[in-house]
Coordinates of C-alpha atoms and ligand atoms in Angstrom, one line a residue:
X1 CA 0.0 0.0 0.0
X2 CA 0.7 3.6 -0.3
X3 CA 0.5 5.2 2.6
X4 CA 1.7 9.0 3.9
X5 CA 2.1 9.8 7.3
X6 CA 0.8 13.6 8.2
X7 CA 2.7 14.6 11.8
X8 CA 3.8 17.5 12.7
X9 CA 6.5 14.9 14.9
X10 CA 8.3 12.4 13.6
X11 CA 11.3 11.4 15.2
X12 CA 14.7 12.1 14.7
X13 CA 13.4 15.3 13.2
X14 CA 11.1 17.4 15.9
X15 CA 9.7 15.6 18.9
X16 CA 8.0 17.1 21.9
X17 CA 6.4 13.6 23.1
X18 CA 5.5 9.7 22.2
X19 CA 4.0 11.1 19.4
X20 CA 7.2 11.4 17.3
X21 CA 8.6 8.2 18.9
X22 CA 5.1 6.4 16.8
X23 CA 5.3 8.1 13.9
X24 CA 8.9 7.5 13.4
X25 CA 9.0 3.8 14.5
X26 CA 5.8 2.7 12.9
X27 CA 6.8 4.3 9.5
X28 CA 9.9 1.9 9.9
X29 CA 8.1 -1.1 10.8
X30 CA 5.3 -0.3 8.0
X31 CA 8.6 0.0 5.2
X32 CA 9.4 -3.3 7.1
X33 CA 6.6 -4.8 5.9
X34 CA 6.5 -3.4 2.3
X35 CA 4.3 -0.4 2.3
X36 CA 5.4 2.3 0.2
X37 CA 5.4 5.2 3.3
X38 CA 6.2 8.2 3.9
X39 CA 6.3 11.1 6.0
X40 CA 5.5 14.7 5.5
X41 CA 6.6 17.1 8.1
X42 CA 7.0 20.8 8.4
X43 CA 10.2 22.3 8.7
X44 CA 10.6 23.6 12.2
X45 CA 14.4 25.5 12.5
X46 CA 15.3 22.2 14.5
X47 CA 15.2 20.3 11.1
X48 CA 18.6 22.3 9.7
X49 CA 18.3 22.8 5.0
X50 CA 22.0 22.2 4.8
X51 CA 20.8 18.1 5.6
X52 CA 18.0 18.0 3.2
X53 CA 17.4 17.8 -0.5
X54 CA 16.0 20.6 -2.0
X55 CA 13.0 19.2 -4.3
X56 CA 12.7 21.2 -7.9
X57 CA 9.6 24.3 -7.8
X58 CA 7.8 25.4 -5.1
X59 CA 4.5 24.0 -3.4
X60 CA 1.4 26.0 -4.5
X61 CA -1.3 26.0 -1.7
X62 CA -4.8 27.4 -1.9
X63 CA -5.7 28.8 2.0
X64 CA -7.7 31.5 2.7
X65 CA -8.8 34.2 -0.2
X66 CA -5.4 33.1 -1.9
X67 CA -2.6 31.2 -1.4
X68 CA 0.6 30.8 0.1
X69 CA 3.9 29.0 -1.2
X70 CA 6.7 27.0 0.5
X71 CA 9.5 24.8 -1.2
X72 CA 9.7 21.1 -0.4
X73 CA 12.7 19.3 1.0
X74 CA 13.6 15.9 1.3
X75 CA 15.3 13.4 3.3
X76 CA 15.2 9.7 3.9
X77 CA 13.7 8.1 7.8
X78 CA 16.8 6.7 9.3
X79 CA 17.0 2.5 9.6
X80 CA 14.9 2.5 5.9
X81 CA 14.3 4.0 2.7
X82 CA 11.0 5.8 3.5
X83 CA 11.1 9.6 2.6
X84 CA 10.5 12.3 4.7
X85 CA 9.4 15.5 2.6
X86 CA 9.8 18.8 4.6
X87 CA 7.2 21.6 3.8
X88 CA 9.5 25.0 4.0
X89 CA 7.3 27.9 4.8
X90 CA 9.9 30.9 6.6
X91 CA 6.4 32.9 8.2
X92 CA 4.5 29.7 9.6
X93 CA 7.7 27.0 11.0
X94 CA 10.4 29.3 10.3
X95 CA 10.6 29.8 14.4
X96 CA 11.5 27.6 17.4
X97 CA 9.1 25.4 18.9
X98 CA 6.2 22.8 17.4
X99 CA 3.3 24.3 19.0
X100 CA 4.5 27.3 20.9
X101 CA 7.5 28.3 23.3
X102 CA 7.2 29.1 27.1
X103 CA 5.6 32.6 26.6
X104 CA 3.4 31.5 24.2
X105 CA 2.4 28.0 24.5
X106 CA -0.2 27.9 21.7
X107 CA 1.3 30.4 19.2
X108 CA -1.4 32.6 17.9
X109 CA -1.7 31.5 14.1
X110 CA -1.4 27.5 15.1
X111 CA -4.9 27.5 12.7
X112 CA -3.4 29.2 10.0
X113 CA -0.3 26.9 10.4
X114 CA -1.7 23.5 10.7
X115 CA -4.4 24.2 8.1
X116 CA -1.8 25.1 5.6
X117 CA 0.2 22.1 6.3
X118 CA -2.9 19.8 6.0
X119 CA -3.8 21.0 2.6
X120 CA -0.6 21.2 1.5
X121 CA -0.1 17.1 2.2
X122 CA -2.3 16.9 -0.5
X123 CA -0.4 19.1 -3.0
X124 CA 2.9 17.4 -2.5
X125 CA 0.9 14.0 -3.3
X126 CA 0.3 15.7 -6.9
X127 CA 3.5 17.5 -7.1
X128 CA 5.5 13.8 -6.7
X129 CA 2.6 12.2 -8.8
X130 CA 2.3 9.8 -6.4
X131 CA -1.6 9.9 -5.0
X132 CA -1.6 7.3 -1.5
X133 CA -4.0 4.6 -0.9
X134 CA -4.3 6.1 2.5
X135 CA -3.6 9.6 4.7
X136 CA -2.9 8.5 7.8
X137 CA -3.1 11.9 9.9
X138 CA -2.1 12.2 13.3
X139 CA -3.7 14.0 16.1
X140 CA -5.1 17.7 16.1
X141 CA -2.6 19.5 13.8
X142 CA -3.2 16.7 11.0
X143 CA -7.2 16.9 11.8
X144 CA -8.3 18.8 8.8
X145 CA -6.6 16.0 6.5
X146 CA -9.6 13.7 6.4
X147 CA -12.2 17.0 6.4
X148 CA -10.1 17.9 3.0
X149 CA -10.1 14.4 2.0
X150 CA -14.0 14.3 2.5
X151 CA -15.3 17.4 1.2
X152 CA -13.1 19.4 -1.3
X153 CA -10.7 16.5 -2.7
X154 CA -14.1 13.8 -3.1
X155 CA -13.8 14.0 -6.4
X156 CA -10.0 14.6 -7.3
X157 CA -7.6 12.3 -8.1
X158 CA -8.0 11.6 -4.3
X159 CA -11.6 9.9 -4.4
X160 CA -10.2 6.6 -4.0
X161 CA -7.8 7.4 -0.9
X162 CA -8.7 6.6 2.6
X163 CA -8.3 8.6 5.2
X164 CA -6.8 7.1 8.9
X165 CA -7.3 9.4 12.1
X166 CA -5.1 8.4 14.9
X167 CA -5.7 9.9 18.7
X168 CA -2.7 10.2 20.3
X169 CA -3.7 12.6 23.3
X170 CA -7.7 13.7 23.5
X171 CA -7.0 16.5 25.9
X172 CA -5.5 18.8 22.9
X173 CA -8.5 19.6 20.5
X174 CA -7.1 22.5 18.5
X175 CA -9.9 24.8 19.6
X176 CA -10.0 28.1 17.5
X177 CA -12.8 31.1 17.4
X178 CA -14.6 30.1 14.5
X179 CA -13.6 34.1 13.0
X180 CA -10.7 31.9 11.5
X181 CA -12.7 29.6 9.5
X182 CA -12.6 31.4 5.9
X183 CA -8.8 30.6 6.5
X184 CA -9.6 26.8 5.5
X185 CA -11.6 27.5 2.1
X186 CA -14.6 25.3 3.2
X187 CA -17.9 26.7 2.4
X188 CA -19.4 27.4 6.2
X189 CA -21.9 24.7 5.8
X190 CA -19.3 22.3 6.6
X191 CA -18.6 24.6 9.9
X192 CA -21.3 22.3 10.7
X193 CA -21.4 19.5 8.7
X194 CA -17.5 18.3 9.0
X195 CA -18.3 18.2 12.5
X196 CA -15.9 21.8 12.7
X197 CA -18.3 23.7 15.2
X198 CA -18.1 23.4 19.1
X199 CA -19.6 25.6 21.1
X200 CA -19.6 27.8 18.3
X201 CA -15.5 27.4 17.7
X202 CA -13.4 24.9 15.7
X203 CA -12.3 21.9 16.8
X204 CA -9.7 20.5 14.8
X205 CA -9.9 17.5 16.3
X206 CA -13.5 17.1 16.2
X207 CA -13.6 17.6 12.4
X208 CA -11.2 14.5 12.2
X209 CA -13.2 12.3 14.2
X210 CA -16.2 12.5 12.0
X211 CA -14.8 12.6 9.0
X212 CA -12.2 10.2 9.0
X213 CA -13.0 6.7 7.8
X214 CA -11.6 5.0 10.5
X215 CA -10.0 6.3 13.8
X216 CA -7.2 4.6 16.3
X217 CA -5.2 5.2 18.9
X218 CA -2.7 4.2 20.9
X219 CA -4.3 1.1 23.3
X220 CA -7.2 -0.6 23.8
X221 CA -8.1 0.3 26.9
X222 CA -8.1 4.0 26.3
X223 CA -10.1 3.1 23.4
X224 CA -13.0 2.4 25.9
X225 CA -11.7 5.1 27.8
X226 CA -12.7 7.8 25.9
X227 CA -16.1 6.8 25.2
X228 CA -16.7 7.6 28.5
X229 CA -17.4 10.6 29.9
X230 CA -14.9 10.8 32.6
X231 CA -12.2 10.2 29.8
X232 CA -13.9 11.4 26.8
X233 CA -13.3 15.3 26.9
X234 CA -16.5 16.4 26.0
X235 CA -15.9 14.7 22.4
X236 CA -17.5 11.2 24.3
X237 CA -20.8 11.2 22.8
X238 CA -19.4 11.5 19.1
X239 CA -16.6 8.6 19.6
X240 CA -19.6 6.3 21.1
X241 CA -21.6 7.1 17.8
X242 CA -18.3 5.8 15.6
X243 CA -17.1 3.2 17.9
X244 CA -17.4 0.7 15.6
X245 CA -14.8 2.9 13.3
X246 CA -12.8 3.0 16.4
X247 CA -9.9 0.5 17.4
X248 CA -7.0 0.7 20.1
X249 CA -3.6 -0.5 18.7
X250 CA -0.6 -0.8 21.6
X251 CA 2.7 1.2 20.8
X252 CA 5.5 -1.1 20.2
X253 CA 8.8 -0.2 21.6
X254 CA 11.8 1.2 19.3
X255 CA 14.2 -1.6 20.1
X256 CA 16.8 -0.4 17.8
X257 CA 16.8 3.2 20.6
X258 CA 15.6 1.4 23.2
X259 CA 17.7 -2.1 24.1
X260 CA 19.7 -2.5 27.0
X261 CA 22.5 -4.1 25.7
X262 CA 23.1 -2.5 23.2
X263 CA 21.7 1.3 24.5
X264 CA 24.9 4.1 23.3
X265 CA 23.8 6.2 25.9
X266 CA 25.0 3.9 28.9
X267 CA 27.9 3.2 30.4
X268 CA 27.5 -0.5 30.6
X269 CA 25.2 -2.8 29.1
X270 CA 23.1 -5.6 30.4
X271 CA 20.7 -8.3 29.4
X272 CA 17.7 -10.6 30.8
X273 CA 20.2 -13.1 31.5
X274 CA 22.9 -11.2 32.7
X275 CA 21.6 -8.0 35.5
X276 CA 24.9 -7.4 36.5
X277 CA 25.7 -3.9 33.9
X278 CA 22.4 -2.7 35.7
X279 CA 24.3 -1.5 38.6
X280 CA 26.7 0.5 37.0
X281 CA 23.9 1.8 35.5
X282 CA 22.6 3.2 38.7
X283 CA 25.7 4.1 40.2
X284 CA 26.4 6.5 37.2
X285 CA 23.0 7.9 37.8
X286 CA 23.1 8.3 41.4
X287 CA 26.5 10.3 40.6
X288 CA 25.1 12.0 37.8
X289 CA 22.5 13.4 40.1
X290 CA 24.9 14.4 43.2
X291 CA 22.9 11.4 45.4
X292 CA 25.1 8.7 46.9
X293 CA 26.3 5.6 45.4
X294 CA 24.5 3.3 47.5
X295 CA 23.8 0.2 45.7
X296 CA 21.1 -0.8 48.4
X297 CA 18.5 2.0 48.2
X298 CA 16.3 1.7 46.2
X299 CA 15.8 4.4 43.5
X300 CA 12.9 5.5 41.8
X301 CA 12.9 7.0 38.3
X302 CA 10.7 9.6 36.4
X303 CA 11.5 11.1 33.1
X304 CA 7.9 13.2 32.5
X305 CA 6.4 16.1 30.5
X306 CA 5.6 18.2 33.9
X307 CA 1.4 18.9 32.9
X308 CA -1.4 18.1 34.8
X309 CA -2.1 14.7 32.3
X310 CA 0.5 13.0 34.0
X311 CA -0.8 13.0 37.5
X312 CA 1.8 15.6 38.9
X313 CA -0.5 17.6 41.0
X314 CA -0.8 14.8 42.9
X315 CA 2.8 14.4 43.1
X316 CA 4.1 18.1 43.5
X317 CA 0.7 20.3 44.2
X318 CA 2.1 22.9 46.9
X319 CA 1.1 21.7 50.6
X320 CA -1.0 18.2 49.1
X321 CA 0.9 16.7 46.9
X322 CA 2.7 13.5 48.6
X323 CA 6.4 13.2 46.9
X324 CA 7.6 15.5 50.1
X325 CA 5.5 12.7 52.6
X326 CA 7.3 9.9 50.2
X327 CA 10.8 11.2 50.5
X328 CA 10.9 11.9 54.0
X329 CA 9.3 8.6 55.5
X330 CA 10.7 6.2 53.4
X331 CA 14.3 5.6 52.7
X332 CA 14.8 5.9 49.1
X333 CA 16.0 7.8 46.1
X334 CA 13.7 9.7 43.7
X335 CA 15.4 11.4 40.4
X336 CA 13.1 13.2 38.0
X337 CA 14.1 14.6 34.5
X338 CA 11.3 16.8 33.0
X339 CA 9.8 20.3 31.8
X340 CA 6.7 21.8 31.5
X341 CA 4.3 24.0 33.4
X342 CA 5.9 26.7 35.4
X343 CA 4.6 25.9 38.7
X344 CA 5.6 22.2 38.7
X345 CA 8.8 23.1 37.8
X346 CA 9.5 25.8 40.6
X347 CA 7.9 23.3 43.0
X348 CA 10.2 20.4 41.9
X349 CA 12.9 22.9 42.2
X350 CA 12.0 24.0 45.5
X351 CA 12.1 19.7 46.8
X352 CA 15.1 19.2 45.5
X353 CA 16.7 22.2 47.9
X354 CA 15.0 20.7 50.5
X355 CA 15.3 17.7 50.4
X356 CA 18.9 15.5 49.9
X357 CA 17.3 12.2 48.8
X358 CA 15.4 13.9 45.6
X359 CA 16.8 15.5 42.6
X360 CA 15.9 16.7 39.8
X361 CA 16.7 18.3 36.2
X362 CA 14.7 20.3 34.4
X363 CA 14.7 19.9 30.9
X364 CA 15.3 18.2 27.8
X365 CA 17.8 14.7 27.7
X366 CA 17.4 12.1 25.6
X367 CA 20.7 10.5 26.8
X368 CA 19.8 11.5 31.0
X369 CA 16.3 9.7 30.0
X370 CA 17.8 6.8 28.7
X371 CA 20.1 6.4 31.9
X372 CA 17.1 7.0 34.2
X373 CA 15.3 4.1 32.5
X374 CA 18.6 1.8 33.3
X375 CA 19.8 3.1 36.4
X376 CA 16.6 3.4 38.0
X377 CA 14.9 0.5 40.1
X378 CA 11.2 1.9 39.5
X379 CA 9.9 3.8 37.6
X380 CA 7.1 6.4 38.5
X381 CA 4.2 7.3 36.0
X382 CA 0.9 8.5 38.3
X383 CA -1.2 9.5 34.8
X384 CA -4.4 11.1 35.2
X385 CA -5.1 9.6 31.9
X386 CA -2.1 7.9 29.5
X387 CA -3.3 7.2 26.1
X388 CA -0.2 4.9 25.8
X389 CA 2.4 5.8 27.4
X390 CA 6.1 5.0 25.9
X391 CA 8.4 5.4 29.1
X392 CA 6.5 2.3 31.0
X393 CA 7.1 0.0 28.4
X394 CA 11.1 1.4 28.3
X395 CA 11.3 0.9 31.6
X396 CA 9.8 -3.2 31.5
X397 CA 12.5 -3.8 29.3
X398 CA 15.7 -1.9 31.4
X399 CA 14.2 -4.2 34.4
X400 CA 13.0 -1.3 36.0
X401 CA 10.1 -1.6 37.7
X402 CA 7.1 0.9 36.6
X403 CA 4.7 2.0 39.4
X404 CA 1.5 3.4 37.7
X405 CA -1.9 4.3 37.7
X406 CA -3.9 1.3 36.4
X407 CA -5.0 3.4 32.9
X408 CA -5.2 3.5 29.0
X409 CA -1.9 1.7 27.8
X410 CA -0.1 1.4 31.3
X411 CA -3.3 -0.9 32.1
X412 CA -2.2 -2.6 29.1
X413 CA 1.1 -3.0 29.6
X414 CA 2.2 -3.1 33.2
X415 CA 0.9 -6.3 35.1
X416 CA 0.5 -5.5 39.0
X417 CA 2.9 -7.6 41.4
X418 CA 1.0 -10.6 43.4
X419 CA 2.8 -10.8 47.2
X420 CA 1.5 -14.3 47.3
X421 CA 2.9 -15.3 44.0
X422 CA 5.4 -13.1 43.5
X423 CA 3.7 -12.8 40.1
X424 CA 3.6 -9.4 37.9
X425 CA 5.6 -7.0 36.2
X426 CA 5.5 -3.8 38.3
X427 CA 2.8 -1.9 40.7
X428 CA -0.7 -0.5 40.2
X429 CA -3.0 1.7 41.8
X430 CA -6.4 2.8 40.6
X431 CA -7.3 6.1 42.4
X432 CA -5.3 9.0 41.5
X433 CA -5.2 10.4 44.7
X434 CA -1.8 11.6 46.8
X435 CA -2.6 9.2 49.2
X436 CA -2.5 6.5 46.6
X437 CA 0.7 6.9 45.0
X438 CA 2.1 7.1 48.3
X439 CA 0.8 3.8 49.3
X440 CA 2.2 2.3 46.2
X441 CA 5.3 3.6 46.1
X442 CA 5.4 2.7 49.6
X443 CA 4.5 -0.8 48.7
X444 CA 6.8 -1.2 46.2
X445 CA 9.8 -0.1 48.1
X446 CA 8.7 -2.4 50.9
X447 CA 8.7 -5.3 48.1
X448 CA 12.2 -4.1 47.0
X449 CA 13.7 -4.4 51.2
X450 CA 11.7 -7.5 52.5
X451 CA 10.7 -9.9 49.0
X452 CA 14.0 -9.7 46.9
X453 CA 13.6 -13.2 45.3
X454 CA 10.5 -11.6 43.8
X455 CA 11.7 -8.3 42.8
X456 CA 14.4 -10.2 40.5
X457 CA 12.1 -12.2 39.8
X458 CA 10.0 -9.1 38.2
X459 CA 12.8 -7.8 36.5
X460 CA 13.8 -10.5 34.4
X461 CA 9.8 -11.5 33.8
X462 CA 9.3 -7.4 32.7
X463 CA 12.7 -8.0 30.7
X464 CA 10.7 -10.5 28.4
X465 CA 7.9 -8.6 27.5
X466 CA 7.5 -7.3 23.9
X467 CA 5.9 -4.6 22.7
X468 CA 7.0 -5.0 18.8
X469 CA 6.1 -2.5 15.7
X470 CA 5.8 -5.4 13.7
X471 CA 3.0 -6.5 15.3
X472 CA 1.4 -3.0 14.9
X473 CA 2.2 -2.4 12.1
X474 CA 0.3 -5.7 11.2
X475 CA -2.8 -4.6 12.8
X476 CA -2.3 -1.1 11.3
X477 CA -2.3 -2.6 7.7
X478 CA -5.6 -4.0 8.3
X479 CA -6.6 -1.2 9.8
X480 CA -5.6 0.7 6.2
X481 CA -7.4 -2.2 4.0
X482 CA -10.8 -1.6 6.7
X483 CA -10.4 2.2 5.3
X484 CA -10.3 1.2 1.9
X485 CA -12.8 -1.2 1.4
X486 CA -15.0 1.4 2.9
X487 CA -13.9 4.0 0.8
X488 CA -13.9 1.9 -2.7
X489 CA -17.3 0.6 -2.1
X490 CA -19.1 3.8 -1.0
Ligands
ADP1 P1 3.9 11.8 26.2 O1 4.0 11.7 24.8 O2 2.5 11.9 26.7 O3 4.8 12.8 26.8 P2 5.1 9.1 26.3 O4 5.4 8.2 27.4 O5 4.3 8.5 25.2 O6 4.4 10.4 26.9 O7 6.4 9.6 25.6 C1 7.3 10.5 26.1 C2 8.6 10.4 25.3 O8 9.2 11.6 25.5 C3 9.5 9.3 25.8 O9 10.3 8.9 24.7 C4 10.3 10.0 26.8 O10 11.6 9.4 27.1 C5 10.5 11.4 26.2 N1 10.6 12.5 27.2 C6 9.7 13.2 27.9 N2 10.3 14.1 28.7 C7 11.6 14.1 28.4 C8 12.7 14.8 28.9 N3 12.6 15.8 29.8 N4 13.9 14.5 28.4 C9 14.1 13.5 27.5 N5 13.1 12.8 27.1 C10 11.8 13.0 27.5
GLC2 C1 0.7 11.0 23.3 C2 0.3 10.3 24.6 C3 1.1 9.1 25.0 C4 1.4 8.2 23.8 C5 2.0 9.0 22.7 C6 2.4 8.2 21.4 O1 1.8 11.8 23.6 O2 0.2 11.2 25.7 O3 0.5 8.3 26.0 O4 2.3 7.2 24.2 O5 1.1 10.0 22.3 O6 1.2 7.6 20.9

């Protein structure tokens, strides 16, 4: 099949979550498999010309009452041949950050951006000559692709394409005042019609899910999830009215990034059958972060966008939140490597003066994450809600135990430790509430002093695990046939 991915992430290029870890990895596994794919990005100043290919002409793209232009760029997905086009455009990506910087976290012309590069995915498919079986568009700033695909390109050279919505995070919509609507060149019936309006704005997001022909994302149980109301984000209702369009497909794990034994970013490796490079692992870490090298404490990791999804208010919130309670009663070591909202990040701050047996680092490491997952003896994930979650399943194979709330893909992933057995793959709790986490970490570190045979135990079961992209990118390809018959038949 022909198939293009339409990101705005895609590692190695720009990444600001799991999204880019997906849409990179799963393009690989899908060229695997023999699918013609590729990727069309934007290019953000992280994505430097002087390693691209300049493609002949410019890009011609019809939004608003004219049009705007960009040049095309090209470069190949590292580990396979699929191509990776770049859309150039100085005034919309021509800036640092994806979505926004600190000041501005949403910039203001996000709209104006993200509908460009949505209709201009379907210009560089006639400008190569190469029209795809199926647009598979990936969250919010891709969610106009399938609204295009539906109700101006019906009858192009596009009528027989299929269009595949994928919901990496519901709790970012794209929600816009509806004065910005000309913008997208669809007539203002479809403000209703394409399922655009909300509350009398756009939803970006909402347009996708009712107009792609089939929907995913990234587990089955947040699949269910968000059908509900508690998980749903107000968009509930509509996902219950497609859920037979719906279907959860688990992540797979990057093995190629992500292998202990082989990992660059560590100073010694380790395997399954052989722990012992594990504990170099965490005495580098525990120097890395001032703490000292005990071997015998155990540590607990977190590598974590700092925003409210990921449970940190329950973690950090000033005077409730229980890491102080967990740090002082029990004798342990917490590290933390993240970024995000202001307050979390002054408050983690503010703990780590306090307190000598937590420490933090605020900002971005790919190679500090990668020691965290190795050096780490748990690993802490408290989600409100995770849609997948990549970091649990990194941690299962480094042997490092994830503590998590029992939700969307850690639910899927992480199977909760039985005293009596010593059965289980790391620890779950269902309430998000301070108290809660407390008790779990709590538990686990008791596990990790007094039930040792089990903890090893744990470690070489959670070793074991896979989570492949060959598997779904299996389940995607049907997926991508399910969206064609559709489409040929109608
Ligand atoms: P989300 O996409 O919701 O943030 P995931 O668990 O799916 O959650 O993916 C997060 C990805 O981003 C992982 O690859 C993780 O290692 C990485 N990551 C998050 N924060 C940082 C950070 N501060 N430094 C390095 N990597 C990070
Ligand atoms: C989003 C979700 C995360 C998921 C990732 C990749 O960022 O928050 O749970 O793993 O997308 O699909």
């Amino acid at each position: 099949m022909k198939i293009l991915m339409v990101s705005s992430e895609a590692t190695p290029f720009a990444k600001s979550g799991g999204l880019a870890d997906m849409v990179g990895a799963l393009t690989r596994a899908l060229d695997r498999a023999g699918h013609d794919v590729r990727i069309v990005l934007p290019r953000y100043y992280c994505v430097p010309k002087t390693t691209l290919k300049k493609l002949e002409g410019p890009l011609c793209v019809p939004v608003g009452w004219g049009e705007e232009w960009c040049a095309v760029y090209e470069s190949t997905l590292p580990g396979c041949k699929a191509p990776v086009y770049f859309l150039d455009h100085e005034r919309f990506f021509g800036r640092d950050g994806i979505y926004g910087t600190k000041e501005e976290t949403d910039f203001r012309d996000n709209p104006q951006r993200f509908s460009f590069f949505s209709r201009a995915a379907f210009q560089l498919c006639r400008k190569l000559d190469w029209i795809p079986d199926v647009l598979h568009a990936h969250d919010w700033p891709a969610g106009l692709v399938p609204v295009y695909r539906r109700y101006v390109e019906s009858a192009s050279e596009f009528a027989r394409t299929a269009t595949v919505f994928s919901i990496h995070n519901l709790g970012y919509q794209g929600i816009y005042s509806k004065e910005i609507f000309p913008y997208f060149r669809l007539p203002w019936d479809l403000f209703h019609k394409a399922g655009l309006e909300y509350y009398d704005a756009i939803n970006l997001l909402k347009g996708a899910l009712a107009s792609s022909d089939q929907l995913s994302t990234v587990s089955p149980t947040y699949a269910r999830e968000i059908q509900t109301p508690e998980f749903g984000c107000s968009l509930d209702g509509l996902l219950r009215s497609r859920s037979s369009d719906l279907i959860g497909i688990l992540n797979g794990v990057d093995f190629d990034d992500w292998d202990p034994s082989s990992d660059r970013h560590l100073p010694a490796h380790y395997s399954a059958a052989d722990l012992s490079g594990k504990a170099a692992c965490k005495a580098a870490l525990q120097r890395e972060f001032g703490l000292p090298e005990d071997p015998d404490v155990p540590l607990i990791g977190m590598v974590t966008r700092l925003t409210d999804q990921k449970g940190i208010g329950e973690l950090f919130g000033p005077l409730y939140g229980s890491a102080y309670r967990i740090c002082t009663d029990m004798i342990l070591q917490v590290v933390l490597l993240g970024s995000g909202d202001r307050w979390c990040e002054d408050e983690v701050q503010a703990l780590a003066a306090r307190i000598p047996n937590f420490r933090a680092k605020i900002g971005y490491s790919d190679r500090t994450a990668h020691l965290i997952e190795a050096g780490s003896d748990f690993f802490l994930m408290p989600s409100r809600y995770e849609p997948c979650g990549l970091n649990q399943m990194y941690s299962l194979r480094y042997g490092t135990l994830p503590i998590v709330r029992r939700t969307g893909g850690l639910a899927d992933t992480v199977e909760n430790y039985r005293q009596d057995t010593g059965e289980g793959t790391g620890f779950l709790f269902d309430l998000l509430t301070p108290r809660s986490i407390y008790d779990t970490v709590g538990w686990a570190v008791w596990a990790y002093y007094n039930k040792k045979d089990h903890i090893a135990a744990m470690r070489k079961r959670a070793m074991t695990r896979e989570f492949t992209w060959d598997r779904a990118a299996g389940e995607y390809g049907e997926l991508y046939a399910r969206a064609l018959r559709r489409v040929r038949v109608d």
